[in-house]
């Protein structure tokens, strides 16, 4: 089955968004310094601090944003507004450095999750649907290849396949138990798997913000790139999910694999 021209064009747009260069390349293009060099400037123990902060940030965002989202009228996503807020938070984070990560990251992640949900709604998805709520969280695992990636398959559908059982378990838990058991094993496993991938992107953000000459202004720029990157991931992800709901997942996956990106 061939997709209608409009749906095929949408799928092509989604692939461009999802498969383009990762966050590290985008940051490097703006600040002019390879992220790898910035890693050397971070203090000892930074990796543990980033890992703990990333997981905590997703837990806070899940409880304070994800589970309070309500479906509303479909409208254009307010990407710029969320980007401005994230930039302001990044300025504060850049000023405080690594010690401020535990405070800045949960707030930034919550803002990003609300932006992701806003994008999902703009694509016609129902935010009351447990599958859509978990799909919003899943976007944080779709950040693309990182500068310190372990070489594992990082393609969009490969990541979704790796997360599939965990995501399905989390959706089933929400559908049956609702919000009464947010610390249930199914949700804990989902947070754990997603945070392990999200942490790669957070590491790059922290490294860039740690460069001596960037400071608060640089932190704002990096955080703006950070949220812009995940807004793109969300847009691509929810286009694909919308098309899957119409045509079926296998047809969309085959079309995605075969479609040629524009130069």
PDB file of N, CA and C in Angstrom, residues 42 49 63 74 77 85 87 93 95 106 108 115-116 140 179 189 193 202-204 216 226 235 254:
ATOM      1  N   UNK A  42      35.254  19.010  32.769  1.00  0.00           N
ATOM      2  CA  UNK A  42      34.319  18.707  33.850  1.00  0.00           C
ATOM      3  C   UNK A  42      35.046  18.100  35.047  1.00  0.00           C
ATOM      4  N   UNK A  49      26.894  12.573  38.918  1.00  0.00           N
ATOM      5  CA  UNK A  49      25.983  13.685  39.197  1.00  0.00           C
ATOM      6  C   UNK A  49      24.970  13.858  38.074  1.00  0.00           C
ATOM      7  N   UNK A  63       5.718  13.298  37.241  1.00  0.00           N
ATOM      8  CA  UNK A  63       4.698  13.509  38.250  1.00  0.00           C
ATOM      9  C   UNK A  63       4.083  14.903  38.204  1.00  0.00           C
ATOM     10  N   UNK A  74      -7.284  21.223  19.645  1.00  0.00           N
ATOM     11  CA  UNK A  74      -6.101  21.149  18.805  1.00  0.00           C
ATOM     12  C   UNK A  74      -5.716  22.542  18.327  1.00  0.00           C
ATOM     13  N   UNK A  77       1.379  24.343  18.254  1.00  0.00           N
ATOM     14  CA  UNK A  77       2.214  24.235  19.455  1.00  0.00           C
ATOM     15  C   UNK A  77       2.950  25.549  19.725  1.00  0.00           C
ATOM     16  N   UNK A  85      11.383  30.192  27.772  1.00  0.00           N
ATOM     17  CA  UNK A  85      11.455  29.784  29.176  1.00  0.00           C
ATOM     18  C   UNK A  85      12.688  28.920  29.414  1.00  0.00           C
ATOM     19  N   UNK A  87      15.455  28.878  27.734  1.00  0.00           N
ATOM     20  CA  UNK A  87      16.656  29.708  27.615  1.00  0.00           C
ATOM     21  C   UNK A  87      16.930  30.439  28.930  1.00  0.00           C
ATOM     22  N   UNK A  93      21.349  28.154  34.836  1.00  0.00           N
ATOM     23  CA  UNK A  93      22.187  26.970  34.953  1.00  0.00           C
ATOM     24  C   UNK A  93      23.620  27.235  34.535  1.00  0.00           C
ATOM     25  N   UNK A  95      25.170  30.023  34.811  1.00  0.00           N
ATOM     26  CA  UNK A  95      25.784  30.845  35.851  1.00  0.00           C
ATOM     27  C   UNK A  95      26.211  29.993  37.038  1.00  0.00           C
ATOM     28  N   UNK A 106      15.589  19.478  36.485  1.00  0.00           N
ATOM     29  CA  UNK A 106      14.184  19.069  36.633  1.00  0.00           C
ATOM     30  C   UNK A 106      13.199  20.103  36.111  1.00  0.00           C
ATOM     31  N   UNK A 108      13.832  22.450  33.744  1.00  0.00           N
ATOM     32  CA  UNK A 108      13.955  22.460  32.285  1.00  0.00           C
ATOM     33  C   UNK A 108      13.263  21.257  31.662  1.00  0.00           C
ATOM     34  N   UNK A 115       6.147  21.085  26.564  1.00  0.00           N
ATOM     35  CA  UNK A 115       6.260  21.450  25.157  1.00  0.00           C
ATOM     36  C   UNK A 115       6.030  20.243  24.262  1.00  0.00           C
ATOM     37  N   UNK A 116       6.576  19.098  24.652  1.00  0.00           N
ATOM     38  CA  UNK A 116       6.391  17.860  23.897  1.00  0.00           C
ATOM     39  C   UNK A 116       4.903  17.497  23.844  1.00  0.00           C
ATOM     40  N   UNK A 140      12.156  11.602  25.125  1.00  0.00           N
ATOM     41  CA  UNK A 140      13.463  11.857  25.729  1.00  0.00           C
ATOM     42  C   UNK A 140      14.485  10.771  25.400  1.00  0.00           C
ATOM     43  N   UNK A 179      -3.306   6.956  38.060  1.00  0.00           N
ATOM     44  CA  UNK A 179      -2.216   7.682  38.701  1.00  0.00           C
ATOM     45  C   UNK A 179      -1.963   7.240  40.129  1.00  0.00           C
ATOM     46  N   UNK A 189      10.727   1.092  35.532  1.00  0.00           N
ATOM     47  CA  UNK A 189      11.535   0.548  34.429  1.00  0.00           C
ATOM     48  C   UNK A 189      11.529   1.496  33.239  1.00  0.00           C
ATOM     49  N   UNK A 193      14.986   3.122  31.640  1.00  0.00           N
ATOM     50  CA  UNK A 193      15.447   2.947  30.263  1.00  0.00           C
ATOM     51  C   UNK A 193      15.520   4.275  29.515  1.00  0.00           C
ATOM     52  N   UNK A 202      21.924  14.998  28.038  1.00  0.00           N
ATOM     53  CA  UNK A 202      22.172  15.882  29.183  1.00  0.00           C
ATOM     54  C   UNK A 202      23.670  16.062  29.392  1.00  0.00           C
ATOM     55  N   UNK A 203      24.440  14.993  29.214  1.00  0.00           N
ATOM     56  CA  UNK A 203      25.892  15.075  29.350  1.00  0.00           C
ATOM     57  C   UNK A 203      26.470  16.101  28.392  1.00  0.00           C
ATOM     58  N   UNK A 204      25.989  16.100  27.154  1.00  0.00           N
ATOM     59  CA  UNK A 204      26.480  17.055  26.160  1.00  0.00           C
ATOM     60  C   UNK A 204      26.089  18.481  26.515  1.00  0.00           C
ATOM     61  N   UNK A 216      26.561  32.552  31.648  1.00  0.00           N
ATOM     62  CA  UNK A 216      25.104  32.584  31.642  1.00  0.00           C
ATOM     63  C   UNK A 216      24.541  32.713  30.233  1.00  0.00           C
ATOM     64  N   UNK A 226      18.915  22.798  23.270  1.00  0.00           N
ATOM     65  CA  UNK A 226      18.498  21.567  23.933  1.00  0.00           C
ATOM     66  C   UNK A 226      17.004  21.326  23.729  1.00  0.00           C
ATOM     67  N   UNK A 235       8.040  16.434  17.309  1.00  0.00           N
ATOM     68  CA  UNK A 235       7.269  16.674  16.084  1.00  0.00           C
ATOM     69  C   UNK A 235       7.347  15.460  15.161  1.00  0.00           C
ATOM     70  N   UNK A 254       7.717   0.650   6.804  1.00  0.00           N
ATOM     71  CA  UNK A 254       8.282   0.345   5.492  1.00  0.00           C
ATOM     72  C   UNK A 254       8.419   1.602   4.646  1.00  0.00           C
TER      73      UNK A 254
END
